[in-house]
Structures are given as C-alpha cells and as structure tokens.
Coordinates of C-alpha atoms in Angstrom, one line a residue:
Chain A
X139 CA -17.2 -27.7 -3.2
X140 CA -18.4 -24.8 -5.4
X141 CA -19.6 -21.8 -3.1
X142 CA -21.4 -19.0 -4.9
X143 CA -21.0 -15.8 -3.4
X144 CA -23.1 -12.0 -3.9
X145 CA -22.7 -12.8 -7.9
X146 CA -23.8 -10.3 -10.0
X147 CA -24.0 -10.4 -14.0
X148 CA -24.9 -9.1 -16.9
X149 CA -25.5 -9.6 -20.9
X150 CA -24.9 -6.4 -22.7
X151 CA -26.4 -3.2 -20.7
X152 CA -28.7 -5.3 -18.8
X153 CA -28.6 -6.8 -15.6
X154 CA -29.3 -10.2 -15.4
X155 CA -28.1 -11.7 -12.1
X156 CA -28.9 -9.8 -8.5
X157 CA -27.0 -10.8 -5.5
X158 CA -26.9 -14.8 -6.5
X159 CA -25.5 -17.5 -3.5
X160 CA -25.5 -20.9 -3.5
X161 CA -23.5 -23.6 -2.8
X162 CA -23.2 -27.4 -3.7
X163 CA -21.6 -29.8 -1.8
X164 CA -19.6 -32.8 -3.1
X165 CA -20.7 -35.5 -4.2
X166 CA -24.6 -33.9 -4.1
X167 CA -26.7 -33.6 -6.8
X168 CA -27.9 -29.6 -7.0
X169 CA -30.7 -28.5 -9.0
X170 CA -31.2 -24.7 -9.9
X171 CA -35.2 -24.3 -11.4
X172 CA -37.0 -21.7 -12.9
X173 CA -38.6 -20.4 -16.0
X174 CA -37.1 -19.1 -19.1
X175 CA -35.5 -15.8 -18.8
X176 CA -35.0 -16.3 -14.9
X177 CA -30.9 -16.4 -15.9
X178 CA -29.9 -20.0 -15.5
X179 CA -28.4 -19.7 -18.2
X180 CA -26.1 -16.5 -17.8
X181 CA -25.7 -18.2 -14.5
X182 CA -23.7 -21.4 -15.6
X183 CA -22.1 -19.1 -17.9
X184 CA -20.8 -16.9 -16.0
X185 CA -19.6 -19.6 -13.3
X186 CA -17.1 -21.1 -16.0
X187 CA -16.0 -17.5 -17.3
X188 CA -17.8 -17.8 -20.5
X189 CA -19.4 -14.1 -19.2
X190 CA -17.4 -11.9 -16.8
X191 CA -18.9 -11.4 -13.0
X192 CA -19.8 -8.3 -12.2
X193 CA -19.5 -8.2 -8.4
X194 CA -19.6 -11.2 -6.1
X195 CA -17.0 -14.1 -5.9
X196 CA -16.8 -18.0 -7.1
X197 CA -15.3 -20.8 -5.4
X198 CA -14.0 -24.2 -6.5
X199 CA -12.6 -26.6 -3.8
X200 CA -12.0 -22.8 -1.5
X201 CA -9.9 -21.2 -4.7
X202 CA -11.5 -18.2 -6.5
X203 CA -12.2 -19.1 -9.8
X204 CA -14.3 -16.0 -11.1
X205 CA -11.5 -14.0 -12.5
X206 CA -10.1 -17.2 -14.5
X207 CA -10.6 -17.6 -18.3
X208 CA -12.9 -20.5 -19.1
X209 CA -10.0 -23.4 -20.0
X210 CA -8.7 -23.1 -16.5
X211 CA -11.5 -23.6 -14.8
X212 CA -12.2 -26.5 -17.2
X213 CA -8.6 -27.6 -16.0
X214 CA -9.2 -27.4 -12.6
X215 CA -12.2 -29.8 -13.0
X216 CA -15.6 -28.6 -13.9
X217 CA -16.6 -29.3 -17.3
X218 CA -20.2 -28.2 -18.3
X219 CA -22.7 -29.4 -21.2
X220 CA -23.7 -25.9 -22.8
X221 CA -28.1 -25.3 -23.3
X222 CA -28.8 -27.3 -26.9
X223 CA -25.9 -29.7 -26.3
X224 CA -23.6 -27.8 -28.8
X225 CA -21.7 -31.3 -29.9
X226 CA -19.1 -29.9 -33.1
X227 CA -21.6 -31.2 -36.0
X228 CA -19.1 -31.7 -38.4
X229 CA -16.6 -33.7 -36.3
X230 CA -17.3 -37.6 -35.7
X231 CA -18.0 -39.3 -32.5
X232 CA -14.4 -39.7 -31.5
X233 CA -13.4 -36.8 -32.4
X234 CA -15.9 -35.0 -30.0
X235 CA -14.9 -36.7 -27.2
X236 CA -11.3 -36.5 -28.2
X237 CA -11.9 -33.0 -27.9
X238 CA -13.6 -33.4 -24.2
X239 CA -10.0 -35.4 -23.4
X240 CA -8.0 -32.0 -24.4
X241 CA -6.8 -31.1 -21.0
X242 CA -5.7 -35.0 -20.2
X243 CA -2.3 -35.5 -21.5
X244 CA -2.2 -39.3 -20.7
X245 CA -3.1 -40.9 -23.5
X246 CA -4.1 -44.4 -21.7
X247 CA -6.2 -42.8 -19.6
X248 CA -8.1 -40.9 -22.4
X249 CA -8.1 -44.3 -24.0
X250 CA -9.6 -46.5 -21.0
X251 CA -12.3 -43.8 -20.6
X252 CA -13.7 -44.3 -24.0
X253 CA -13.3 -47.4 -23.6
X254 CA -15.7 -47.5 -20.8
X255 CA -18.2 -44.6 -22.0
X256 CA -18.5 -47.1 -25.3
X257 CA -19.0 -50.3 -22.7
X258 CA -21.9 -48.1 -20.7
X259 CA -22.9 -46.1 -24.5
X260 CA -22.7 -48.9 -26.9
X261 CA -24.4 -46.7 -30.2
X262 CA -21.9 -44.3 -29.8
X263 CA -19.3 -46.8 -30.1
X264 CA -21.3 -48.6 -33.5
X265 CA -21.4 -44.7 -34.2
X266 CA -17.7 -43.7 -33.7
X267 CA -16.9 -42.6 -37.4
X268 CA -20.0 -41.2 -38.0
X269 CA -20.3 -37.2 -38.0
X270 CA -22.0 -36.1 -34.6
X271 CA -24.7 -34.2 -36.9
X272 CA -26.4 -37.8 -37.8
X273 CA -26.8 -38.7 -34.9
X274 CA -30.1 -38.9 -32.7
X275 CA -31.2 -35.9 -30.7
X276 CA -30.9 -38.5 -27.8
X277 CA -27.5 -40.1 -29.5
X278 CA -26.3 -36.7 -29.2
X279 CA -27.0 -35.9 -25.9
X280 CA -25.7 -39.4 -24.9
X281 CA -22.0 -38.0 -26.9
X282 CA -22.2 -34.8 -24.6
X283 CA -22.4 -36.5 -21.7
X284 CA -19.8 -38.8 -22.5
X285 CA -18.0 -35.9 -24.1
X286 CA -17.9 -34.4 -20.6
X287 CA -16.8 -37.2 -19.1
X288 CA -13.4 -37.7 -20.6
X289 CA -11.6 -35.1 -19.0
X290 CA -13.0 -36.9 -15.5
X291 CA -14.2 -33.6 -14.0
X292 CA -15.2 -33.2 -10.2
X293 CA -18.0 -31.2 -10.6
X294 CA -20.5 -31.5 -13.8
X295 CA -22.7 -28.4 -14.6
X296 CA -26.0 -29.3 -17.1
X297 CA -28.0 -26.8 -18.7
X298 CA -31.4 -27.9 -19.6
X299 CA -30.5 -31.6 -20.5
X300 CA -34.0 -32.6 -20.9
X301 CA -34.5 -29.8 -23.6
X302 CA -35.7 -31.0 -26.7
X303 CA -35.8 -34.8 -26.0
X304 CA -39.3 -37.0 -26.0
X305 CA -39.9 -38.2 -22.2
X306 CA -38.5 -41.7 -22.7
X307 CA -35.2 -40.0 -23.6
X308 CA -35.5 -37.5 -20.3
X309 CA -35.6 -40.2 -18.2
X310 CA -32.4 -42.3 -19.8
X311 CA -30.9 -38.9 -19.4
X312 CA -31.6 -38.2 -15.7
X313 CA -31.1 -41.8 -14.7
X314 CA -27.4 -41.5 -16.5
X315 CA -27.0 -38.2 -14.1
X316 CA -28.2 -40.0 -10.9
X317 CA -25.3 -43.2 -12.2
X318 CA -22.6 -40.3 -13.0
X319 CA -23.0 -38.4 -9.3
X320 CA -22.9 -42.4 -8.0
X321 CA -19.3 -42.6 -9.3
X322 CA -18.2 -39.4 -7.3
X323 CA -18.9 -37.0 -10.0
X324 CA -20.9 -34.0 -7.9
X325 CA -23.9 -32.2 -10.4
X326 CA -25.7 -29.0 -10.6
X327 CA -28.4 -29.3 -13.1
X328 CA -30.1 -26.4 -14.5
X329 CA -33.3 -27.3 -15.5
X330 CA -36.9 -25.6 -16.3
X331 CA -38.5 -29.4 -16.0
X332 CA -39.0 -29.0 -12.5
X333 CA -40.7 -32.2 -11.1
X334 CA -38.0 -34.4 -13.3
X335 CA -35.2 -32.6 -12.1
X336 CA -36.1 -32.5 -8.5
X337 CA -36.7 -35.8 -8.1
X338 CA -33.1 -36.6 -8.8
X339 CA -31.5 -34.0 -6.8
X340 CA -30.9 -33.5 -3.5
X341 CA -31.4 -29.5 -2.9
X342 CA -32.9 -27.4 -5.1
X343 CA -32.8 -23.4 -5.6
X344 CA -35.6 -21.5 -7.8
X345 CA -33.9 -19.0 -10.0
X346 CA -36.9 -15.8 -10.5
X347 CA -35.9 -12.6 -12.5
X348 CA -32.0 -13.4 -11.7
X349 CA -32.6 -13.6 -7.6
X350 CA -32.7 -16.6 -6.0
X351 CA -36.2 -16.9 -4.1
X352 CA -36.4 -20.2 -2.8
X353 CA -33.9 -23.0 -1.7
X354 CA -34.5 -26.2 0.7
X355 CA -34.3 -30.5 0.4
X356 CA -36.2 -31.4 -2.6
X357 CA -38.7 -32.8 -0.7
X358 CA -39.1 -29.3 0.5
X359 CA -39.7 -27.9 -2.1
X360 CA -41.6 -30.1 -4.4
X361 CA -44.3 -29.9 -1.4
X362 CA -43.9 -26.2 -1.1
X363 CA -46.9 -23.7 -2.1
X364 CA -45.4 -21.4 -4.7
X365 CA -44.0 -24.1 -6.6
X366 CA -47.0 -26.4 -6.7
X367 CA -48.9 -23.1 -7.7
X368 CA -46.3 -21.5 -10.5
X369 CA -44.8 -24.6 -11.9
X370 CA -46.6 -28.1 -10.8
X371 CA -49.8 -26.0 -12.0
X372 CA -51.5 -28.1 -8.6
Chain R
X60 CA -4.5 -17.5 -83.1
X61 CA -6.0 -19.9 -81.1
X62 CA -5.0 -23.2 -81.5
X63 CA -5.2 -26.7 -79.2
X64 CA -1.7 -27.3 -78.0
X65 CA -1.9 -23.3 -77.3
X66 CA -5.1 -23.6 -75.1
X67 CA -3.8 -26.8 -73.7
X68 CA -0.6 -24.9 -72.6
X69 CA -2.6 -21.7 -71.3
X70 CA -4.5 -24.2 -68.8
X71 CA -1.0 -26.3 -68.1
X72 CA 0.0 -22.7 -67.0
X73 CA -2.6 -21.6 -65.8
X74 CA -3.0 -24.4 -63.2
X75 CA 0.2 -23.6 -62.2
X76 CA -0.5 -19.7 -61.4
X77 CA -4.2 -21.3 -59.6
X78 CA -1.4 -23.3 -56.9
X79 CA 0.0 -19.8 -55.7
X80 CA -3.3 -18.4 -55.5
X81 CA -4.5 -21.5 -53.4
X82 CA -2.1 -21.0 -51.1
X83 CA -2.9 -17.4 -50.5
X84 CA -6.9 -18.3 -50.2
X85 CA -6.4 -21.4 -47.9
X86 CA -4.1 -18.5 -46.0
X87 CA -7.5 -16.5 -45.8
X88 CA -9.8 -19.1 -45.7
X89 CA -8.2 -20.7 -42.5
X90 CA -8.2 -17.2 -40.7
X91 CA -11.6 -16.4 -41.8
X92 CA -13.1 -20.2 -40.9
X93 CA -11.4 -20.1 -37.1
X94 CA -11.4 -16.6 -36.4
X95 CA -14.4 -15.4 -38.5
X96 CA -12.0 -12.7 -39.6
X97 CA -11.9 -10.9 -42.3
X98 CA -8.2 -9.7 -43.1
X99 CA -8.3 -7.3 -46.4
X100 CA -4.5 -7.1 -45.6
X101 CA -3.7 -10.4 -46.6
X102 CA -2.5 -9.9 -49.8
X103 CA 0.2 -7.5 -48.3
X104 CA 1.1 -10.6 -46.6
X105 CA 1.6 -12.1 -50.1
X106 CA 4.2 -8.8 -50.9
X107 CA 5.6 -9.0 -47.6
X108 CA 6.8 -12.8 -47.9
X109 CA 8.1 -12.1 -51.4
X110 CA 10.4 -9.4 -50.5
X111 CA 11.2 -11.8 -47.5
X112 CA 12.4 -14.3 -49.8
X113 CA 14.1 -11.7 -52.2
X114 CA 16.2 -10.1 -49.2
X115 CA 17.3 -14.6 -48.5
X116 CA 17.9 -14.9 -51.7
X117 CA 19.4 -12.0 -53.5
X118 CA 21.1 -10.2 -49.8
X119 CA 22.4 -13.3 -48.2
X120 CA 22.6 -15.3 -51.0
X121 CA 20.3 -18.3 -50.2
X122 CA 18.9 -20.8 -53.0
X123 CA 15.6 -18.9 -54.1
X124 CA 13.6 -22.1 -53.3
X125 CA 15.0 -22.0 -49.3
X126 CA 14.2 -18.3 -49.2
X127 CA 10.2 -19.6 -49.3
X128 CA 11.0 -21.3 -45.7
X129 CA 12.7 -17.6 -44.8
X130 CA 9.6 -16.0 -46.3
X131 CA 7.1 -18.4 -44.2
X132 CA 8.9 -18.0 -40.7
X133 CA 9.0 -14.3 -41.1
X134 CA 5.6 -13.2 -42.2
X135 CA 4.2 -15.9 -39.6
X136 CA 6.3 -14.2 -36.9
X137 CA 4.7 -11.1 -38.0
X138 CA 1.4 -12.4 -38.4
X139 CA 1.9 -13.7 -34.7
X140 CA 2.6 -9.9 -33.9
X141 CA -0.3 -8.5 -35.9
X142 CA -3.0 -10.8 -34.4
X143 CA -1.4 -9.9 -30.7
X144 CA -1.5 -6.4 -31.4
X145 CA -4.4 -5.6 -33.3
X146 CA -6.9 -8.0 -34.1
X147 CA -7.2 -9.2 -31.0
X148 CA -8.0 -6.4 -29.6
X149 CA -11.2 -5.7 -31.9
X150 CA -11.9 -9.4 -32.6
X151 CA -16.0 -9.8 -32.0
X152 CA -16.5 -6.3 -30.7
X153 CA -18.0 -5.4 -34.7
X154 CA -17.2 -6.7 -38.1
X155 CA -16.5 -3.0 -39.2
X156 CA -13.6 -2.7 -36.3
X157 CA -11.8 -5.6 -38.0
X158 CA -11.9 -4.5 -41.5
X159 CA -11.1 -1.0 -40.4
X160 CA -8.2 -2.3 -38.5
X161 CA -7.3 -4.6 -41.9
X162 CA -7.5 -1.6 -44.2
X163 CA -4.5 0.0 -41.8
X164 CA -2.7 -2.4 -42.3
X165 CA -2.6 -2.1 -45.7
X166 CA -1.0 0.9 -45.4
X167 CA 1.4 0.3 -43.0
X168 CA 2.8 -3.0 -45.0
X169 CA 3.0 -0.9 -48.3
X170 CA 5.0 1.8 -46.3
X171 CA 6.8 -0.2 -44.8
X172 CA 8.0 -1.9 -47.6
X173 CA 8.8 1.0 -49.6
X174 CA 11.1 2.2 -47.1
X175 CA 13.0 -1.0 -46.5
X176 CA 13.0 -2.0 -50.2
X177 CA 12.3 0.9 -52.5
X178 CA 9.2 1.4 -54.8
X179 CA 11.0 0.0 -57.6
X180 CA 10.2 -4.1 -59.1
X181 CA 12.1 -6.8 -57.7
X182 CA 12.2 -10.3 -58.4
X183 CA 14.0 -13.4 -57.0
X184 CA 16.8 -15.1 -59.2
X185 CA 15.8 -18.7 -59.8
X186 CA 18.3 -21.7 -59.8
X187 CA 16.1 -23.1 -62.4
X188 CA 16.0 -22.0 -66.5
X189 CA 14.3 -22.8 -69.5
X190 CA 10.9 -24.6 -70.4
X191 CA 9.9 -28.6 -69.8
X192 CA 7.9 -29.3 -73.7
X193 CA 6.3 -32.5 -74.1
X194 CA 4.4 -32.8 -77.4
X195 CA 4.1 -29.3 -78.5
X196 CA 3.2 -27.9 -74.7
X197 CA 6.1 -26.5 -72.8
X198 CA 6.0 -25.5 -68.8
X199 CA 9.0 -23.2 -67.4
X200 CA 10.4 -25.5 -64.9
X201 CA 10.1 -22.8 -62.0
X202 CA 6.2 -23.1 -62.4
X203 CA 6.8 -27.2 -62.1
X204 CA 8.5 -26.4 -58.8
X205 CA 5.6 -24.6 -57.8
X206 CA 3.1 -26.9 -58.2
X207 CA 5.1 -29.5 -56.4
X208 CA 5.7 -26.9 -53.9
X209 CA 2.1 -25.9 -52.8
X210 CA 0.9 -29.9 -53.1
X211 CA 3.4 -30.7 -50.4
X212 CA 2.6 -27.9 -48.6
X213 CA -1.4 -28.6 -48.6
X214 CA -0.5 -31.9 -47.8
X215 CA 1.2 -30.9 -44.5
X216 CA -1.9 -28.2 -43.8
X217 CA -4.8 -31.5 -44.3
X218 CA -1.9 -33.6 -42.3
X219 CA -2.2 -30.7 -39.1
X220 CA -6.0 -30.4 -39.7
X221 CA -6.9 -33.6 -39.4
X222 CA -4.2 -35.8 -37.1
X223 CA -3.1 -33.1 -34.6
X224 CA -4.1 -31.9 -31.5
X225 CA -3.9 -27.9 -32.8
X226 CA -5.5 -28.8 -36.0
X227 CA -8.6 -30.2 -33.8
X228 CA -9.2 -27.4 -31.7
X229 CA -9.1 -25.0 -34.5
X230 CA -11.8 -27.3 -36.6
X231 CA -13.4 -27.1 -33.1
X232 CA -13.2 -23.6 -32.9
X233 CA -14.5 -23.3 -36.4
X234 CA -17.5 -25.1 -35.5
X235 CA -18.6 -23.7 -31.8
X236 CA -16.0 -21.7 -30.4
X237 CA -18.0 -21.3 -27.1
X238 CA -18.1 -25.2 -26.8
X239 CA -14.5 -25.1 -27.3
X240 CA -13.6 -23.0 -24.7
X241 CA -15.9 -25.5 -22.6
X242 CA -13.0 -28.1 -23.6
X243 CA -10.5 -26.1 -21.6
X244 CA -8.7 -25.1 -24.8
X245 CA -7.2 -21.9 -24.5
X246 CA -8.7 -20.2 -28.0
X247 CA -7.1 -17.2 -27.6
X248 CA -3.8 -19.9 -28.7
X249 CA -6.1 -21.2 -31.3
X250 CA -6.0 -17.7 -32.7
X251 CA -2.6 -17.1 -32.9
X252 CA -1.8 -19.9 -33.9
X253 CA -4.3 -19.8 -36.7
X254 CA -3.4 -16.2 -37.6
X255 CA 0.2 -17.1 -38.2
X256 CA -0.4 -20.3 -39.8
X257 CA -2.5 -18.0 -42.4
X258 CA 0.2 -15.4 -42.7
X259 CA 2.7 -18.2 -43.3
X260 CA 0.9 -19.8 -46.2
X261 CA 0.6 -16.2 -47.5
X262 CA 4.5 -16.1 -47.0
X263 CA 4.4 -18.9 -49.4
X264 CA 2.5 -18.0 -51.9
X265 CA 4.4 -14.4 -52.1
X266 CA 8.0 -16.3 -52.4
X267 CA 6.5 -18.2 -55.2
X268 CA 4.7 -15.5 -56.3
X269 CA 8.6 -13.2 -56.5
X270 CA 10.2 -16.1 -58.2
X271 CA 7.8 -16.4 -60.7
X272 CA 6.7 -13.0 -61.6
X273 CA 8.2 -9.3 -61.1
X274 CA 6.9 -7.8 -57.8
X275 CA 6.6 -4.0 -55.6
X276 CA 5.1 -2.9 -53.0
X277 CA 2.0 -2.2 -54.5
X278 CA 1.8 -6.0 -55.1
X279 CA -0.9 -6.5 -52.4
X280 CA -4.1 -5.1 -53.7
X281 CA -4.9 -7.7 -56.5
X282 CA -3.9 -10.9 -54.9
X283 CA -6.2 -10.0 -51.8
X284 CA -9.3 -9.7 -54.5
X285 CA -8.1 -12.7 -55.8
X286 CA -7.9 -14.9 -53.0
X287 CA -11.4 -13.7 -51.7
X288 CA -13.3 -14.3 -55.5
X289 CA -11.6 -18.2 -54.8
X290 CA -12.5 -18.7 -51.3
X291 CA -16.2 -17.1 -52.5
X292 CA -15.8 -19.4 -55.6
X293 CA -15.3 -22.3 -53.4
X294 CA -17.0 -21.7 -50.2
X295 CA -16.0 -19.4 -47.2
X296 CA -13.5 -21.9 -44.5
X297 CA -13.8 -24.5 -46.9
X298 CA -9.5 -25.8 -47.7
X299 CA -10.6 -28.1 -50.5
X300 CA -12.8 -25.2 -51.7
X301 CA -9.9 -23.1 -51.6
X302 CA -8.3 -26.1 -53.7
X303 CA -10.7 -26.1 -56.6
X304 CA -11.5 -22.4 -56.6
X305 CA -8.0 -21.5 -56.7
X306 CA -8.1 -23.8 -59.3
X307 CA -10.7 -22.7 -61.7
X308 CA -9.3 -18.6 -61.0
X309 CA -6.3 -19.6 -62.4
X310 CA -7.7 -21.3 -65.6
X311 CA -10.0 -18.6 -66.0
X312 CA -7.8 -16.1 -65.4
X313 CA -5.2 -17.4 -68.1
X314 CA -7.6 -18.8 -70.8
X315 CA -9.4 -15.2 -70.1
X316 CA -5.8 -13.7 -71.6
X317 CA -5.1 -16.1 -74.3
X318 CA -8.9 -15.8 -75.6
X319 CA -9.5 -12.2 -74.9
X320 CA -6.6 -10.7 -74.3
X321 CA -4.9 -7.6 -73.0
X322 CA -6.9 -6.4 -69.5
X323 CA -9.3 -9.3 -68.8
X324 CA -6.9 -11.7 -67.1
X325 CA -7.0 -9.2 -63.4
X326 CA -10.7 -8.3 -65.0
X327 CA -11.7 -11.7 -64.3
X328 CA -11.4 -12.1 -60.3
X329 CA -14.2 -9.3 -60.2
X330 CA -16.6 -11.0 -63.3
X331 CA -15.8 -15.0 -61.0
X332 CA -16.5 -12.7 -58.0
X333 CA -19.9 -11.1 -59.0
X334 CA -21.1 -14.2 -60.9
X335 CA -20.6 -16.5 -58.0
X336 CA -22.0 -14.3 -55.8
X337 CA -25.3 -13.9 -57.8
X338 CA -25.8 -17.7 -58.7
X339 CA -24.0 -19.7 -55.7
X340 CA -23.2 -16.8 -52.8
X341 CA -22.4 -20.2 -50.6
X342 CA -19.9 -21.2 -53.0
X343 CA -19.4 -24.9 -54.5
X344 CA -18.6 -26.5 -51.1
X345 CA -20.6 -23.6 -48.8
X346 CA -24.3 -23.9 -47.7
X347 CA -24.3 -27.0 -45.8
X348 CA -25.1 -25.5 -42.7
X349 CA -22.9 -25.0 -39.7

C-alpha cells in the first residue's frame, strides 16, 4: 500500500534521512522504532509533504505521492497524528474533528462518524463544547485519534502516541490502534516505546542515525540481540 | 472650556472615529493572527480603498455609501494580487523579508496613487448633511452611518469566523498551521483568502475614512501606526481586542484633542503604543498562551 523507496531528507543544511525503504502492506500494522534523533520524525514528515524529499520516491496504492503538497495526500487517504498530538487548543471538541472531516463533503457521513467515535469515546461526547485545551492529556489523545478518523483514511501514520501519557493510558491507546487496523484502517506507528509498540504490530523496522538497520516479524525482532541489548536493556 | 455635554460629545465622536480604526486593525489583526505577517503597508490599503470609493462616487457617480462595497472588492482583488505576488514568496523564510517586502509596498501604493489621482486632498461627497443633537450633544449623521456600518460588517467577520467552513480553517491555521495542513486544507487558500479578507476590511475603513475626513496619498502612514498601537492595545490576532482597542484609541485620541489640544490627538497612537507595551506587551486579551 505505501512503498518507500531510496528516500532521502533533510532539515535545514543537515541530512537527516540516508537511503530509507520500507513498505507496509494493507491492512498490517507497521511499526518504525528507534531512539530520539534517529529521524522518525522527519520521516512521517516528509512522507505527507510536510518536508520536501530529497531523492528517492513515495508510493500510495502504486501513485507517487512525494512531489504532492500535504492536503492531497491527506485527500487521497492518509491522515497522520503529528509527535505531541497538536489538537487546535482553542477550538472545542467538535470543532477539532470538524476540522479532521474537511476533505469529506457529505455532510451525513461526517455526521454518522461522530456519531460513532462519540458511541466508542463517550467523554469526548460529554466533552463536545468544551475547548480541546481542558481536556485530559489522555482525553486529548482520545480527540486526535478520533480527529483522524473522520476523514475515514486508508492508511493512519502515528508519531509517538504513547509520548507523554501514564502506562494505563498507553495501553487504552495501543488497544484503540490494534481495534482501528481491525476495521480495515492499515497503521504505521512511529514509536520510541519499543516493547509496547511491537507487540501490536506486525513488522517492525529500527530507524538509527536516519538508515534503516534492522527490519523482520516482530517476533523477530523483539528476540533479536541488538535490540534486547540497546533498547530492552536485557 | 471644558464642559460635560462637550466631553460627552468628544467621546460620542470619538467612538465613532474608534469604528473606522477597528476595522482597519481587525484588517491587520486577521492577516497577522493567520499568516503571522506583518504588513506595515496596510494603512496604504486604508488610502487605496478611499480613493477607490472616491473614483465610484465622484467619477461614475455612485451613492458614496455603495462606493464602500466598490472600495472593498477592489483593494481585496488587489490584496489577492499582493499576497500572490509578494508575500508569498517570502512568507516564513525571515520576519525581516516580509517587512522589507511591506515597506515597498508603501512606496509603490503612494506612487501609484499620485499618478492616478494627483497629490492633491480629495474627499467623497456624502448623501447625508447636518448633525443628529439630542440634549445638548450632536453627532453628524455620516459618523452615525459609520458606526452602523462597521457593526454590520464585524457582525458578518464573527459570522465567517465562527459558522463557516473558511473561517475554521483560518482559526485552525491560526492555532497550528502544520496540523492544518494535516487536515488536507490547502493553507496556501487560507492565505489568500485571509490576505484579501484583510485588505477588504482596510478597503472599508478607507471609504469611511474619505467620506468622513479629507484624504491624499500620503494618507497611509498614520492609520498603519494606528491600527498596530490598537491591535497591541488589545492583543495581537485577537478580533474583539481589535474591538475594544479600536475603541479606547479613538476616545483617547479625541478627548486627547479636546483636553490638550492642537498635536496630541496623532501624538497619542505612539504615547497608547509605548505605554501598552511597557505595562501589558500581551495586550488586554493577549498572554493566554497559544
């Protein structure tokens, strides 16, 4: 479904990506792991046009998308939930995921998908006047996710959902990803909580100083040496 | 002398000179809340719009109060071509690109106008004459209009802020324009729809602005300072700050003549500005965080 090719980015002068590939199937769950700095982050970025590729090629259901500006790739179905959430504070519930809804000009359908966000979310719904910036750094991340949702993509990008949020939370959070990818949506989640974000995905990749190192089942790699040794600390 | 009714008629009026002003800083604020721009040209957008409405009014002979809608549509349209052209090009590379870019324009509007109007004062006939009084305090009906004017016209701005699809994607865009983006809205629309939105409230203002007062080409300057002691006064991107800052410059700036006198009524934009800046720099409705 999304085929990463060769990419190449960078921030400024420097060079963050080298040479990236990976690939996600639908309806899997892929997680991309590594420490801070590796460049997950310029990585999701750079996939919905938020920063321009350097060299290398994206594709989305076999169209490049690496040239497009950010709202058409949204359009053409992968929506993503931006490092620290980034809900518009000021703004209430419904009108954040009003905003997710933008690109859906039915207004029914905009309308049955809250509906059933606020069925599965039912403080958001209590919630739906209140400004986003009161709400619960869980609540919040709850609204994102459901933000996300509205405009019913195909493929959902995460970055670092778990950031921030006591384990109880992380958990609520990752078993909401496993119920999403159930309903056909397919996920790459970006995460530096390794163990957690393995266990719900199918494949992983490691992300080190902007190359990718390692990639293999989760199994695989949950049970392989470097990673018990740099990040399981076993 | 100084009496009551006097002081009560110098606010009256001085309320009524506040409404053009708000227009022109909700103009700025808008631009400068979405876009984070800072447009030191606006005020020539104020001069623009009122030689606009003159050339309606006076040239093809339309009622000086229509000539604001002539004045609107055209410094929006040239707004649209301002932001397409030129601060698009330099928005977010650096802050000094954009004001650079702003104080051009300056220059360009002043030329321009002198060449298509002449460096001599204009100002717009009015279908309306003479004063309203009402117990010793009388308003010129023309500064009535006004005020009735810019209420209906911030009542249409609050209307596309808050109940339509454009006026949530730019209070988006305000907030995280990033996360926007993430929304599939196409910001660069946001922005140039923004941009002339500002320009056309400027357009406004200037109209009212010509049928009030005598104008030229050198018009711009003043206004511009104006507008950025209210939106300072009442907190940057803030519309009801532009409201009540608007507001309070225009008592200020009118009691300041009737009290003072002579020079202070333009001295008092820079003496709100300062001021503000040393107790409040958020403004009354700034500093609550993102």
């Amino acid at each position: 479904m999304l085929e990463v090719k060769n990419l190449s980015a960078s921030y400024g002068m420097v060079q963050i990506l080298w040479d990236v590939s990976f690939n996600i199937k639908e309806k899997e769950i892929v997680s991309i792991i590594g420490p801070n700095g590796a460049g997950k982050t310029t990585l999701v970025k750079t996939i919905m046009g938020l920063l321009p590729a350097k060299n290398g090629t994206i594709q989305f259901k076999g169209e490049n998308i690496e040239k497009l500006p950010t709202h058409e790739i949204v359009k053409k179905g992968i929506t993503m939930i931006p490092e620290g959430r980034e809900i518009f504070p000021k703004m209430t519930v419904e009108e954040n995921l009003q905003l997710g809804a933008y690109t859906i000009k039915d207004k029914t359908k905009i309308k049955d998908t809250k509906e059933k966000l606020y069925q599965i979310f039912p403080v958001l719904k209590k919630k739906q006047n209140a400004l986003a910036q009161n709400l619960s750094g869980g609540e919040q991340q709850m609204l994102v996710i459901c933000r996300s949702l509205m405009s019913n993509p195909q493929l959902l990008i995460l970055d670092e959902p778990s950031l921030g949020l006591a384990p109880i939370i992380v958990e609520k959070v990752l078993d909401t990803i496993t119920k999403i990818n159930e309903d056909g949506v397919t996920i790459l989640l970006v995460e530096q909580n390794i163990r957690d974000s393995l266990n719900v995905a199918n494949r992983g990749y490691v992300l080190e100083k902007g190359k990718i190192i390692l990639e293999g089942e989760s199994r695989e790699l949950l049970s392989n040496d470097h990673i018990k040794e740099v990040y399981l600390g076993l | 002398m100084i009496t009551p009714s006097g002081l009560a008629e110098t606010l009256l009026w001085g309320v009524a000179n506040g409404c053009i002003y708000i227009l022109l800083a909700a103009g700025l604020s808008i631009i400068f809340g979405v876009m984070k721009l800072v447009n030191f040209a606006h005020g020539q957008l104020l001069m623009i719009g009122a030689y606009l409405a003159f050339t309606a009014s006076v040239v093809l002979g339309l009622n000086a109060y229509l000539s604001i809608l002539v004045a609107m549509g055209g410094v929006a349209l040239i707004g649209l071509g301002v932001e397409r052209f030129t601060f698009r090009k330099v928005l977010g590379t650096d802050k000094l690109n954009e004001i650079f870019v702003s104080l051009g324009l300056i220059y360009i509007f002043e030329n321009a106008a002198v060449l298509l109007w002449g460096n001599k004062s204009a100002q717009i006939a009015s279908p309306l004459h003479g004063l309203l009084s009402l117990g010793g305090i009388s308003i010129s009906y023309d500064r009535i209009a006004a005020m009735g004017i810019v209420i209906v016209i911030l009542l249409s701005i609050i209307f596309l802020m808050k109940k339509t699809k454009i006026g949530l994607a730019m209070r988006a865009t305000s907030q995280k324009s990033d996360a926007t983006q993430l929304m599939g809205i196409n910001i660069e629309k946001v922005y140039i729809f923004t941009f002339a939105l500002g320009a056309a409230l400027a357009g406004a203002a200037g109209a009212l602005y010509g049928i009030i007062f005598p104008f030229s080409p050198a018009l711009g300057a003043l206004p511009t300072i104006k507008a950025f002691a209210i939106i300072i006064l009442g907190g940057l991107g803030s519309i009801p700050g532009a409201v009540v800052g608007g507001l309070l410059y225009g008592i200020a700036e009118n009691t300041a003549g009737y009290v003072l006198g002579g020079i202070w009524p333009d001295a008092i934009a820079f003496v709100l500005l300062i001021v503000v800046l040393v107790i409040k720099p958020t403004g009354i409705f700034g500093g609550k965080g993102d």
